[in-house]
Amino acid sequence: MLPIVAINIPEQVKLVDKSLLTEKEKAALNYIENKTKNISHSGETLIDHFYGTYSILKNLKQTEDVCIAGLYHSIYGTDYFKPGVDVDEQEIENIIGKYSNDLVKVFCSKNRDEVILKNTVNVDTKTHLDLLYLLYANFLEQAFREVNQALTRNRMDIVNRAKTRHANIVSKIELIESSKT
């Protein structure tokens, strides 16, 4: 089961201590940090967002492959964000592994929320769950800033939209998790 209540959006992301990373995680972080440290994203840098997403996945006890996919989740660009980073897909796959890169490619696909939530790419249950966690971590990493800003401006429409999206993702994860037992 997902260890976070469906409408509880955290006030901040608990970042993972970088000294605890595996060698593969360190190599992946070093590469992506060099590529993205000067790119703005949601009020911070892209590497801050990537590392926050990675940290959420790590805190949710996801596999190393899923966590590393979180470090790279939108490197190829999405409907919502185009990082404009010059990267070679084969080089990224060599650094993060085929499975992590496959998750990233699906995450960067057109209409990714629908693709992931409805599993329109027909991936197996494990991969679908991994993609849902990736979507969830990306959402949470950005939501805490958006919700806190919206609350200070008394924009409950933004807060309610975030809570609804949060609940939709969580319900999908819980449905799959419960069918595994």
Short mmCIF file of C-alpha atoms in Angstrom, two decimals:
data_model
loop_
_atom_site.label_atom_id
_atom_site.label_comp_id
_atom_site.label_asym_id
_atom_site.label_seq_id
_atom_site.Cartn_x
_atom_site.Cartn_y
_atom_site.Cartn_z
CA MET A 1 0.00 0.00 0.00
CA LEU A 2 1.06 3.56 -0.65
CA PRO A 3 2.43 5.10 2.56
CA ILE A 4 0.89 8.52 1.90
CA VAL A 5 -2.74 9.50 2.53
CA ALA A 6 -4.55 10.32 -0.72
CA ILE A 7 -5.17 14.02 -0.08
CA ASN A 8 -2.07 14.80 1.96
CA ILE A 9 0.45 16.74 -0.11
CA PRO A 10 3.73 17.28 1.76
CA GLU A 11 5.03 20.74 2.58
CA GLN A 12 8.50 19.81 1.37
CA VAL A 13 10.48 16.98 -0.13
CA LYS A 14 12.86 15.08 2.15
CA LEU A 15 16.02 14.86 0.05
CA VAL A 16 18.16 11.74 0.17
CA ASP A 17 21.67 12.21 1.59
CA LYS A 18 23.98 12.00 -1.45
CA SER A 19 26.62 10.14 0.54
CA LEU A 20 24.19 7.17 0.69
CA LEU A 21 23.92 6.76 -3.09
CA THR A 22 25.15 3.62 -4.83
CA GLU A 23 27.93 3.94 -7.41
CA LYS A 24 25.37 3.65 -10.23
CA GLU A 25 23.22 6.36 -8.64
CA LYS A 26 26.26 8.63 -8.18
CA ALA A 27 27.28 8.21 -11.82
CA ALA A 28 23.72 8.87 -12.99
CA LEU A 29 23.43 11.95 -10.77
CA ASN A 30 26.79 13.35 -11.85
CA TYR A 31 25.90 13.06 -15.54
CA ILE A 32 22.44 14.58 -15.25
CA GLU A 33 23.61 17.32 -12.89
CA ASN A 34 26.20 18.46 -15.41
CA LYS A 35 23.57 18.53 -18.15
CA THR A 36 20.78 20.31 -16.22
CA LYS A 37 22.20 22.46 -13.41
CA ASN A 38 21.60 25.72 -15.31
CA ILE A 39 18.09 24.95 -16.59
CA SER A 40 15.13 26.52 -14.75
CA HIS A 41 12.15 24.40 -13.83
CA SER A 42 9.14 25.18 -11.60
CA GLY A 43 10.91 27.92 -9.64
CA GLU A 44 14.16 25.97 -9.15
CA THR A 45 16.67 24.24 -11.37
CA LEU A 46 15.88 21.12 -13.34
CA ILE A 47 18.43 19.12 -11.35
CA ASP A 48 16.68 20.21 -8.13
CA HIS A 49 13.40 18.87 -9.54
CA PHE A 50 15.04 15.66 -10.78
CA TYR A 51 16.75 15.03 -7.44
CA GLY A 52 13.56 15.79 -5.54
CA THR A 53 11.65 13.29 -7.69
CA TYR A 54 14.41 10.72 -7.16
CA SER A 55 14.30 11.36 -3.39
CA ILE A 56 10.53 10.84 -3.23
CA LEU A 57 10.89 7.52 -5.03
CA LYS A 58 13.74 6.51 -2.72
CA ASN A 59 11.64 7.47 0.33
CA LEU A 60 8.81 5.36 -1.10
CA LYS A 61 11.28 2.44 -1.20
CA GLN A 62 11.18 1.99 -4.94
CA THR A 63 13.85 -0.03 -6.76
CA GLU A 64 17.11 1.54 -7.86
CA ASP A 65 15.93 1.38 -11.50
CA VAL A 66 12.75 3.33 -10.73
CA CYS A 67 14.62 5.87 -8.58
CA ILE A 68 17.19 6.45 -11.31
CA ALA A 69 14.37 6.87 -13.84
CA GLY A 70 13.14 9.61 -11.49
CA LEU A 71 16.50 11.38 -11.91
CA TYR A 72 15.98 11.46 -15.69
CA HIS A 73 12.20 11.36 -16.00
CA SER A 74 11.73 14.29 -18.41
CA ILE A 75 15.20 14.55 -19.98
CA TYR A 76 13.80 13.88 -23.47
CA GLY A 77 11.04 16.47 -23.01
CA THR A 78 7.34 16.12 -22.24
CA ASP A 79 4.10 17.80 -23.26
CA TYR A 80 4.62 20.09 -20.27
CA PHE A 81 8.35 20.79 -20.32
CA LYS A 82 11.05 20.86 -22.99
CA PRO A 83 14.48 20.96 -21.31
CA GLY A 84 16.37 21.54 -24.55
CA VAL A 85 19.24 19.36 -23.37
CA ASP A 86 21.56 17.82 -25.94
CA VAL A 87 21.61 14.17 -24.90
CA ASP A 88 22.26 10.90 -26.65
CA GLU A 89 19.69 8.21 -25.84
CA GLN A 90 22.24 5.40 -26.10
CA GLU A 91 24.60 7.21 -23.73
CA ILE A 92 21.78 7.69 -21.23
CA GLU A 93 20.81 4.02 -21.52
CA ASN A 94 24.45 3.06 -20.89
CA ILE A 95 24.44 5.16 -17.70
CA ILE A 96 21.02 4.37 -16.25
CA GLY A 97 20.22 1.00 -17.82
CA LYS A 98 17.65 -0.16 -20.36
CA TYR A 99 14.73 -0.56 -17.95
CA SER A 100 15.19 2.90 -16.39
CA ASN A 101 15.52 4.44 -19.85
CA ASP A 102 12.40 2.62 -21.06
CA LEU A 103 10.47 4.12 -18.12
CA VAL A 104 11.83 7.58 -18.99
CA LYS A 105 10.81 7.22 -22.64
CA VAL A 106 7.23 6.32 -21.69
CA PHE A 107 7.18 9.21 -19.21
CA CYS A 108 8.27 11.56 -22.01
CA SER A 109 5.61 10.28 -24.41
CA LYS A 110 2.82 12.42 -25.78
CA ASN A 111 -0.22 12.54 -23.46
CA ARG A 112 1.87 10.84 -20.78
CA ASP A 113 -0.69 11.14 -17.95
CA GLU A 114 -3.30 9.29 -20.00
CA VAL A 115 -0.70 6.84 -21.33
CA ILE A 116 0.42 5.98 -17.80
CA LEU A 117 -2.90 6.13 -15.95
CA LYS A 118 -4.73 4.06 -18.58
CA ASN A 119 -1.70 1.94 -19.55
CA THR A 120 -2.32 2.56 -23.24
CA VAL A 121 1.16 1.18 -24.04
CA ASN A 122 0.05 -2.17 -22.54
CA VAL A 123 3.07 -2.76 -20.33
CA ASP A 124 3.07 -5.53 -17.73
CA THR A 125 1.71 -4.85 -14.23
CA LYS A 126 5.13 -4.28 -12.63
CA THR A 127 6.16 -1.74 -15.28
CA HIS A 128 2.76 -0.04 -15.07
CA LEU A 129 3.13 0.29 -11.31
CA ASP A 130 6.67 1.65 -11.71
CA LEU A 131 5.38 4.25 -14.18
CA LEU A 132 2.58 5.22 -11.80
CA TYR A 133 5.09 5.74 -8.99
CA LEU A 134 7.22 7.85 -11.34
CA LEU A 135 4.18 9.95 -12.25
CA TYR A 136 3.26 10.23 -8.57
CA ALA A 137 6.73 11.32 -7.46
CA ASN A 138 6.96 13.92 -10.24
CA PHE A 139 3.54 15.24 -9.24
CA LEU A 140 4.42 15.41 -5.53
CA GLU A 141 7.74 17.12 -6.12
CA GLN A 142 6.01 19.98 -7.91
CA ALA A 143 2.73 19.96 -6.01
CA PHE A 144 4.14 20.97 -2.65
CA ARG A 145 5.41 24.26 -4.13
CA GLU A 146 2.27 24.92 -6.16
CA VAL A 147 -0.08 24.16 -3.28
CA ASN A 148 1.87 26.26 -0.78
CA GLN A 149 1.95 29.19 -3.23
CA ALA A 150 -1.77 28.77 -3.97
CA LEU A 151 -2.62 28.74 -0.27
CA THR A 152 -0.78 32.02 0.27
CA ARG A 153 -2.83 33.54 -2.57
CA ASN A 154 -6.06 31.88 -1.39
CA ARG A 155 -6.36 30.00 -4.70
CA MET A 156 -8.34 26.99 -3.53
CA ASP A 157 -9.08 26.02 -7.15
CA ILE A 158 -5.39 25.18 -7.61
CA VAL A 159 -5.30 23.31 -4.30
CA ASN A 160 -8.42 21.32 -5.16
CA ARG A 161 -7.13 20.48 -8.65
CA ALA A 162 -3.88 19.21 -7.13
CA LYS A 163 -5.74 17.12 -4.55
CA THR A 164 -7.93 15.59 -7.26
CA ARG A 165 -4.96 14.70 -9.45
CA HIS A 166 -3.16 13.32 -6.39
CA ALA A 167 -6.15 11.15 -5.49
CA ASN A 168 -6.45 9.84 -9.07
CA ILE A 169 -2.83 8.72 -9.19
CA VAL A 170 -2.93 7.22 -5.69
CA SER A 171 -6.13 5.28 -6.38
CA LYS A 172 -4.53 3.68 -9.46
CA ILE A 173 -1.44 2.70 -7.45
CA GLU A 174 -3.54 1.32 -4.61
CA LEU A 175 -5.68 -0.68 -7.04
CA ILE A 176 -2.64 -2.37 -8.56
CA GLU A 177 -0.90 -2.83 -5.20
CA SER A 178 -4.01 -4.48 -3.72
CA SER A 179 -4.33 -6.88 -6.65
CA LYS A 180 -0.75 -8.10 -6.04
CA THR A 181 -1.62 -9.50 -2.61
#
